[in-house]
mmCIF file of C-alpha atoms and ligand atoms in Angstrom:
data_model
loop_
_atom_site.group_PDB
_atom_site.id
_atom_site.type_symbol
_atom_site.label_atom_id
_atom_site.label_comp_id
_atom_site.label_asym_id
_atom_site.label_seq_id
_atom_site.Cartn_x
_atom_site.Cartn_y
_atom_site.Cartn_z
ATOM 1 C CA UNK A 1 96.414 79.361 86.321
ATOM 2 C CA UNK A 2 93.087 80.092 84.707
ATOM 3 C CA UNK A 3 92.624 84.023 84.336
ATOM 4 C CA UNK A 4 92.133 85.648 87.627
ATOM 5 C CA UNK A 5 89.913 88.804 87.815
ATOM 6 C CA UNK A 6 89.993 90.768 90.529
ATOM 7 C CA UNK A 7 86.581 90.911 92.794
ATOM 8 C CA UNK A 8 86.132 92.375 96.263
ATOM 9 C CA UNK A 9 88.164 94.575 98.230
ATOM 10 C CA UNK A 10 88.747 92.421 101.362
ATOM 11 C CA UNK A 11 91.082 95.181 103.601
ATOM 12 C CA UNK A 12 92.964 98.155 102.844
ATOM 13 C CA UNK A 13 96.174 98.868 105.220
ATOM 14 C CA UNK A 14 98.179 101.754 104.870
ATOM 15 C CA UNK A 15 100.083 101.108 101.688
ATOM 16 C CA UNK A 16 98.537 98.126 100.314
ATOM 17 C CA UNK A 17 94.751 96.942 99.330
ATOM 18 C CA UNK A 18 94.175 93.217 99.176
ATOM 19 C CA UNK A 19 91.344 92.206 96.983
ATOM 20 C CA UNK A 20 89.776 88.923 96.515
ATOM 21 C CA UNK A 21 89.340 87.165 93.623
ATOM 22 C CA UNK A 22 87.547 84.550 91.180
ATOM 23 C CA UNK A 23 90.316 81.924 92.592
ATOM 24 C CA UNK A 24 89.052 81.852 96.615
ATOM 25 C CA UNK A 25 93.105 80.452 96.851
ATOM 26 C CA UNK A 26 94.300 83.809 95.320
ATOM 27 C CA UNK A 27 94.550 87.285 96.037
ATOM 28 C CA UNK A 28 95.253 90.771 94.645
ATOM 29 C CA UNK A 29 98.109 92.716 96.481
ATOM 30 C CA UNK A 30 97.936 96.462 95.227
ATOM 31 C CA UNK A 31 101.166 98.118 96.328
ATOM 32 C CA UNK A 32 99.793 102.135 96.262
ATOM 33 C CA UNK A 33 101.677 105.068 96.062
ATOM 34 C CA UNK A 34 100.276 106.169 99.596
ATOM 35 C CA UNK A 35 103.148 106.321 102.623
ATOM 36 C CA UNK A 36 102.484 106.625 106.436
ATOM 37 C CA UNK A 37 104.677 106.769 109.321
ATOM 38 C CA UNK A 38 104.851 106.714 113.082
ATOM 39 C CA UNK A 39 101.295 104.955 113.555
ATOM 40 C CA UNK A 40 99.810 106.644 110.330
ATOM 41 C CA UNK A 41 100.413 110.047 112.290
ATOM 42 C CA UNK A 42 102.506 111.656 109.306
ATOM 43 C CA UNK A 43 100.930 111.014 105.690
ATOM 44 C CA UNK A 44 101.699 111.234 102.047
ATOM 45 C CA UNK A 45 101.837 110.267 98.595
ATOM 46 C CA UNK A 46 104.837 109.901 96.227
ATOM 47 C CA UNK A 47 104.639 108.541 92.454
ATOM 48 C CA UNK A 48 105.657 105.931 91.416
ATOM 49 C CA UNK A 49 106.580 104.482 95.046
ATOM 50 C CA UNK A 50 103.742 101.564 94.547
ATOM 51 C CA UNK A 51 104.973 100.585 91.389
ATOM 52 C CA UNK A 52 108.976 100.181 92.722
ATOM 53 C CA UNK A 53 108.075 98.369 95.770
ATOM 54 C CA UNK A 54 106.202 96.214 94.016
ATOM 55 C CA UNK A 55 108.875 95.439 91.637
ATOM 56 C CA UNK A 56 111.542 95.131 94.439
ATOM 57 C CA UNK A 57 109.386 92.745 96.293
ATOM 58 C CA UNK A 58 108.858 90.470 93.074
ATOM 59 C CA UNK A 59 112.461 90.077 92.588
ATOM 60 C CA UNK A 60 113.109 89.261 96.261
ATOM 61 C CA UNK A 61 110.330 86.973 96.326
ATOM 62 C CA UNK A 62 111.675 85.531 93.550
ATOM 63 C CA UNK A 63 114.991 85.051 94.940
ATOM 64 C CA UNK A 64 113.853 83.855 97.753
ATOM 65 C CA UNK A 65 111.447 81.159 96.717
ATOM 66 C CA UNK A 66 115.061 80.360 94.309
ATOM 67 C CA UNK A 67 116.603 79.473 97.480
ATOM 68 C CA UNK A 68 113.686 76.983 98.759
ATOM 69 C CA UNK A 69 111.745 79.768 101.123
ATOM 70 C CA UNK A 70 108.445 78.800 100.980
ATOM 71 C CA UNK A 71 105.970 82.446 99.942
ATOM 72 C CA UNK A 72 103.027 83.458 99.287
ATOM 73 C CA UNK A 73 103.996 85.300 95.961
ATOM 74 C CA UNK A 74 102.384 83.767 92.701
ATOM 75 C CA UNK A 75 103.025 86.036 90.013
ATOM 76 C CA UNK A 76 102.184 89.758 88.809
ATOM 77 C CA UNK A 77 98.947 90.738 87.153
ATOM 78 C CA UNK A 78 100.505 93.958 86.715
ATOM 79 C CA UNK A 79 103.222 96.059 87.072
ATOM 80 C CA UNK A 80 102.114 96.978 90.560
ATOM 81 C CA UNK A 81 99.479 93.923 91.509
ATOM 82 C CA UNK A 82 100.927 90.833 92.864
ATOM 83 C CA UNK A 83 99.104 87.951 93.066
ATOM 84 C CA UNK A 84 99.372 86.028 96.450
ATOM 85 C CA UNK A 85 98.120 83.020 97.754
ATOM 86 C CA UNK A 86 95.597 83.257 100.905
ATOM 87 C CA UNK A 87 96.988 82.894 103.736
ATOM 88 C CA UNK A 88 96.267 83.395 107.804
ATOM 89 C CA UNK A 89 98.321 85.628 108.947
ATOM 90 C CA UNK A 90 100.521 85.528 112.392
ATOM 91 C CA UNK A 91 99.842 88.607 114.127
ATOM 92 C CA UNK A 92 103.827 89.183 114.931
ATOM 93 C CA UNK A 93 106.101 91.147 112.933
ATOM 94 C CA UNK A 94 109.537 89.280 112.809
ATOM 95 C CA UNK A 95 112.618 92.073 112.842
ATOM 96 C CA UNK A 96 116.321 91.293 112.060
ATOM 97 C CA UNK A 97 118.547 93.299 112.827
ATOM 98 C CA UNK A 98 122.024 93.347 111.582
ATOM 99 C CA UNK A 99 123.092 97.028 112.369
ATOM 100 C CA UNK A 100 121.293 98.962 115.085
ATOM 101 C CA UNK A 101 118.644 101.609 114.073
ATOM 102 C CA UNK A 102 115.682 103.295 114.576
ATOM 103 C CA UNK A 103 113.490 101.881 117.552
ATOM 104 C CA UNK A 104 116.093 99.576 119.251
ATOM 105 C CA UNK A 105 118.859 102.153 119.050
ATOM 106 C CA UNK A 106 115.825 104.697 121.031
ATOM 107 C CA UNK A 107 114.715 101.689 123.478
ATOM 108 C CA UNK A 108 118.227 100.067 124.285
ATOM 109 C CA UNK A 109 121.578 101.602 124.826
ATOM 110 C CA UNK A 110 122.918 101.049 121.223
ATOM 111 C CA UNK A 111 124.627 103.710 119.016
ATOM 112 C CA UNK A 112 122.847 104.054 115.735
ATOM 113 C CA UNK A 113 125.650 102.392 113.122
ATOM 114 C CA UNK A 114 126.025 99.936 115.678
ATOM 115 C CA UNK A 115 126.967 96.208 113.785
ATOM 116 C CA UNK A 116 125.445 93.375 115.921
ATOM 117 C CA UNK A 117 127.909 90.411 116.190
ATOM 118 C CA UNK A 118 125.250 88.078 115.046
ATOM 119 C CA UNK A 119 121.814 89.125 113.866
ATOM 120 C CA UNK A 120 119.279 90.330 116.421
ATOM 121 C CA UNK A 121 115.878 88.933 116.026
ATOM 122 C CA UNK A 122 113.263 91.358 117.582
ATOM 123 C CA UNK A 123 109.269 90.405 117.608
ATOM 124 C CA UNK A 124 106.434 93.045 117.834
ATOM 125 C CA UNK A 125 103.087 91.988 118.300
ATOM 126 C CA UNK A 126 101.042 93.403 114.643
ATOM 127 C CA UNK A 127 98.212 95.516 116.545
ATOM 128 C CA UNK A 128 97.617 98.950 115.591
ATOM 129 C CA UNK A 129 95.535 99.159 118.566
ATOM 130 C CA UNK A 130 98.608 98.356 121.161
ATOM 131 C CA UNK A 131 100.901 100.087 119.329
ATOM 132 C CA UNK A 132 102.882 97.264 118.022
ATOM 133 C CA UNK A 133 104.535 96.559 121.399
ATOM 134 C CA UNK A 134 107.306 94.281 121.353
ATOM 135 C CA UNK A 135 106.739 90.680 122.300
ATOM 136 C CA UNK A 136 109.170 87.688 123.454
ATOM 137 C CA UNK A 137 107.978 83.788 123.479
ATOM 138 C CA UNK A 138 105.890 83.437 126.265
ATOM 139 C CA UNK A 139 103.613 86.607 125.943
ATOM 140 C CA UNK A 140 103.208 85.316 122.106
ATOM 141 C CA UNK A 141 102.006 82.151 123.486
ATOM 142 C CA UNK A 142 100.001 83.670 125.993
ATOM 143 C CA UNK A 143 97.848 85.957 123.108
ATOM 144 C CA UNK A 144 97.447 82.331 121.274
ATOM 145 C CA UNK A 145 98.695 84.333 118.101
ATOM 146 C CA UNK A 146 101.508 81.470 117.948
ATOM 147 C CA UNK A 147 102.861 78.160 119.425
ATOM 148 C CA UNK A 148 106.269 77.986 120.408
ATOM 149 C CA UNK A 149 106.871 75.582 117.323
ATOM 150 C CA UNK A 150 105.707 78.187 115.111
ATOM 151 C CA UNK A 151 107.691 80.967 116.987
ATOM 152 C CA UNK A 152 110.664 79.172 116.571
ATOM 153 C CA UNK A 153 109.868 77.991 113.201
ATOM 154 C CA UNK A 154 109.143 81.586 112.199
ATOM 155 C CA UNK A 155 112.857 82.702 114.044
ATOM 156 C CA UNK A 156 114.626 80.156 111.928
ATOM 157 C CA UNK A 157 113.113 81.472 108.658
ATOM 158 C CA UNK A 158 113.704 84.956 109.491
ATOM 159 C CA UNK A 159 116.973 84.306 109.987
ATOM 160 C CA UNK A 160 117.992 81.878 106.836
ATOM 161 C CA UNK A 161 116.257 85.037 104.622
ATOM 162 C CA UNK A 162 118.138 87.747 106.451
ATOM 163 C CA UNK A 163 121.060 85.755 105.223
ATOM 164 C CA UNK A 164 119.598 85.004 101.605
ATOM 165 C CA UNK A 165 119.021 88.806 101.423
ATOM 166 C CA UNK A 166 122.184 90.435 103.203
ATOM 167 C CA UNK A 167 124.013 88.297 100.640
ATOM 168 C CA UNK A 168 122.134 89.439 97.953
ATOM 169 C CA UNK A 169 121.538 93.170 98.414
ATOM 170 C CA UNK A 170 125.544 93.423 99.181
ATOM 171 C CA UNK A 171 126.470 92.563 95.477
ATOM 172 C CA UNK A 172 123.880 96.029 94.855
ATOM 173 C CA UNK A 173 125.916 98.004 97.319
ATOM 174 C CA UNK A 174 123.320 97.938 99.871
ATOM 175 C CA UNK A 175 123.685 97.233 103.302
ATOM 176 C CA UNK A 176 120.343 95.581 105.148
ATOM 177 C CA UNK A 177 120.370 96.807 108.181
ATOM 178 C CA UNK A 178 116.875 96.014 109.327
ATOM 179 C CA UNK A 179 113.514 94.727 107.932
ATOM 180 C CA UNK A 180 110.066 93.124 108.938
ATOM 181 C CA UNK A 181 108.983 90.222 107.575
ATOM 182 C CA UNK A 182 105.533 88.945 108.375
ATOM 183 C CA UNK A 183 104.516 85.078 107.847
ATOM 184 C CA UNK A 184 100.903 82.811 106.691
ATOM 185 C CA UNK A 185 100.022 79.355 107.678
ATOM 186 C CA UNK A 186 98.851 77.975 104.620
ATOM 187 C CA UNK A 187 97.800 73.961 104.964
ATOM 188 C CA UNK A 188 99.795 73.462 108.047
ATOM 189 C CA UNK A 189 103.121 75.325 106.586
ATOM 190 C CA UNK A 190 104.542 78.525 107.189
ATOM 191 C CA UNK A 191 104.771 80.929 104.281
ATOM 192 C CA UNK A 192 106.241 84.312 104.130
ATOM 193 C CA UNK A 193 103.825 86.869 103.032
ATOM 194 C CA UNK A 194 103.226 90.459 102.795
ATOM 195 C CA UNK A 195 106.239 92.390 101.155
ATOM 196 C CA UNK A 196 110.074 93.313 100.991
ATOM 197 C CA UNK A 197 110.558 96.678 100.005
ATOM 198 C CA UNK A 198 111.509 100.245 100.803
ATOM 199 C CA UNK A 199 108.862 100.321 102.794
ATOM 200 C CA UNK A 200 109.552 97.769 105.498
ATOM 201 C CA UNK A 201 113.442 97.879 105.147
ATOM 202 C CA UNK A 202 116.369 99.752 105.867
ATOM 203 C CA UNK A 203 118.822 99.773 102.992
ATOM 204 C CA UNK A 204 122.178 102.078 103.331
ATOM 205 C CA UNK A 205 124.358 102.566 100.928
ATOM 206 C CA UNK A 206 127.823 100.515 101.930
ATOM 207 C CA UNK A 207 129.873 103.426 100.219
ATOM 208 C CA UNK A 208 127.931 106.418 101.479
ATOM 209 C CA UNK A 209 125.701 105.494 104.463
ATOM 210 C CA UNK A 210 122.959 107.441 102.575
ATOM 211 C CA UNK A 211 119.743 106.266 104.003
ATOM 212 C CA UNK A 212 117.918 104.044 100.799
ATOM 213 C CA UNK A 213 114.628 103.525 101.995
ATOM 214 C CA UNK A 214 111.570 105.270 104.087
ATOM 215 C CA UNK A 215 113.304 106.799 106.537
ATOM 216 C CA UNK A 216 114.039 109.223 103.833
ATOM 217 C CA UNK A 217 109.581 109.800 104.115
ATOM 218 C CA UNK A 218 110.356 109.923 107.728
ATOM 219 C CA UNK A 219 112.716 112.031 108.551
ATOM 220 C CA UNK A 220 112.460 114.779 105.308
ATOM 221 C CA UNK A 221 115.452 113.701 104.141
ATOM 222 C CA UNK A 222 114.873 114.141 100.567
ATOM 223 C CA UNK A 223 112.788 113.004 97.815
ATOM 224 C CA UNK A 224 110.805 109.700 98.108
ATOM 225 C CA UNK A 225 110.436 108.702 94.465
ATOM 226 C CA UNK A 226 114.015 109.105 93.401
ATOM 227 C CA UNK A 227 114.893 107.133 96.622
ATOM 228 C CA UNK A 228 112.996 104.261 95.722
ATOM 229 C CA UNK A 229 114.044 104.803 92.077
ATOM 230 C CA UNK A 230 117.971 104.246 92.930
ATOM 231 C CA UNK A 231 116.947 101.124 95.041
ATOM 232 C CA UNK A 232 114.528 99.592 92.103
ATOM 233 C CA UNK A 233 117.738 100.938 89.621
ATOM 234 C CA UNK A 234 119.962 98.239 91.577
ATOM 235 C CA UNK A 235 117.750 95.089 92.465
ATOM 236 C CA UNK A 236 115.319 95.123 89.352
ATOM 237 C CA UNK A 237 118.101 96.932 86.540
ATOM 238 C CA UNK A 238 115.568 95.357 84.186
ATOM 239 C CA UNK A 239 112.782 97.936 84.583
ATOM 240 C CA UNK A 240 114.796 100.839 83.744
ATOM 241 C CA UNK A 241 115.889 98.911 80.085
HETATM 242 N N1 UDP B 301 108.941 98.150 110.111
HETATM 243 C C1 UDP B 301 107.856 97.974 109.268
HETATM 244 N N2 UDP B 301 106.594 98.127 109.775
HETATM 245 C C2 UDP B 301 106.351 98.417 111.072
HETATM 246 C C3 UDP B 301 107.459 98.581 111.932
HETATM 247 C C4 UDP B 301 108.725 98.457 111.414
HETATM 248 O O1 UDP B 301 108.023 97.679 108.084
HETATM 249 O O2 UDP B 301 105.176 98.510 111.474
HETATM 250 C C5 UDP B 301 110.304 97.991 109.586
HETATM 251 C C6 UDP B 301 111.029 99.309 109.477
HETATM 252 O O3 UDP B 301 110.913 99.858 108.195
HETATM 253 C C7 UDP B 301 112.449 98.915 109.761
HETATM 254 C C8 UDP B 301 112.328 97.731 110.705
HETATM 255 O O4 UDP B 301 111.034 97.218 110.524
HETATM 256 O O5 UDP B 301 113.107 98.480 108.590
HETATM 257 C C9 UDP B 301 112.569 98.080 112.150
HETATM 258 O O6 UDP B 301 111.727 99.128 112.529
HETATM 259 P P1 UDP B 301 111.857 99.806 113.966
HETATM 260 O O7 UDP B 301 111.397 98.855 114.999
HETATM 261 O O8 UDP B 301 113.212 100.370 114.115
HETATM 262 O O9 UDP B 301 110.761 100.937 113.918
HETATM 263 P P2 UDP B 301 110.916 102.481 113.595
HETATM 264 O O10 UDP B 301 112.221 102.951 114.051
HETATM 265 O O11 UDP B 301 110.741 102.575 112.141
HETATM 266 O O12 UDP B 301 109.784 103.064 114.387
#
């Protein structure tokens, strides 16, 4: 790849900025330190945090794309810019769920802790301005954001990476017990794009149950950096050498 400087910043979300480039195929992905939650109502900052989910999210990718998953990751250009491939992305936000938390166990009658039989696959509709409401098939279809061959396409990844990564992340004590993947067409494929982190995951920790990710930013229950720290400390050990 020649060398890629960055240009243009072409949209700034809540804890990433995307920037174009010289390549009009590649972009910048600038993981930041900056952390929102519950529709950008509660704000903050915590060091470091940009520069560990980027470095979880390389490895994954990198596993991943090991394992023939098709994704939008390229390389680094530095410790916390990724370089990414353009992509269109499909306004849904693919959830599985292997153990019940957060907003199904506050929508459906399920006990947080809860371990699903077989992994649930929830869909939310990516729209800040709706509120991210959850979406089945039909409805999808109906907003043209997908066809039902990429809605079941996209369902059959989700679930071959929640397996890839479950399997994975146990060997590092953690337990996945949710996380939102969001996917690209790119030349008539389907690619998985935006991140895997602390920030769109829940990790516990299989001994303790301690919470590993942001609902520790959520729900004040302790310090965000050192959080992300102990999860970077088991899935990138190579950092910290
Ligand atoms: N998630 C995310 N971005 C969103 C919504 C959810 O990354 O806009 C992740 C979240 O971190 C969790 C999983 O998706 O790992 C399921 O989130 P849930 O629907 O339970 O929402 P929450 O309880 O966080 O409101």
């Amino acid at each position: 790849m020649p060398e890629i400087e960055i240009k243009d910043e072409l949209y700034s979300g809540k804890a990433k900025t995307i920037y174009n480039t010289n390549d009009p195929d590649v972009m910048v992905s600038h993981f930041r330190d900056s952390l929102t939650a519950f529709d950008g109502k509660k704000k903050s900052e915590a060091e470091k945090k940009g520069y560990y989910n980027a470095q979880i999210s390389k490895k994954l990718f990198e596993m991943l794309e090991d394992a023939g998953i098709k994704t939008h990751y390229l390389g680094m250009l530095d410790d916390e810019r990724m370089l990414v491939q353009r992509v269109e992305i499909i306004l849904i936000e693919v959830i599985p769920r292997n153990i019940a938390a957060g907003s199904i166990t506050r929508k459906y009658p399920f006990e947080e802790g809860f371990r699903f039989k077989e992994p649930v696959v929830v869909m939310d509709y990516k729209s800040d301005e709706h509120g991210d409401p959850m979406l089945n098939d039909d409805i999808a279809v109906a907003l043209g954001v997908a066809t039902r061959e990429e809605i079941a396409k996209v369902k059959e990844l989700a679930l071959k990476i929640n397996e890839l990564l479950t399997t994975y992340l146990e060997k590092q004590g953690l337990l996945l017990v949710d996380f939102k993947l969001e996917f690209g067409r790119r030349n008539g494929e389907i690619v998985l794009a935006d991140e895997i982190s602390c920030d769109t995951c829940r990790f516990w920790d299989a001994g303790t149950g301690e919470s590993l990710d942001k609902d520790v930013f959520r729900f004040d229950k302790g310090d965000v950096t050192g959080t992300y720290e102990k999860v970077a400390r088991r899935i990138v050990p190579e950092i910290f050498e």
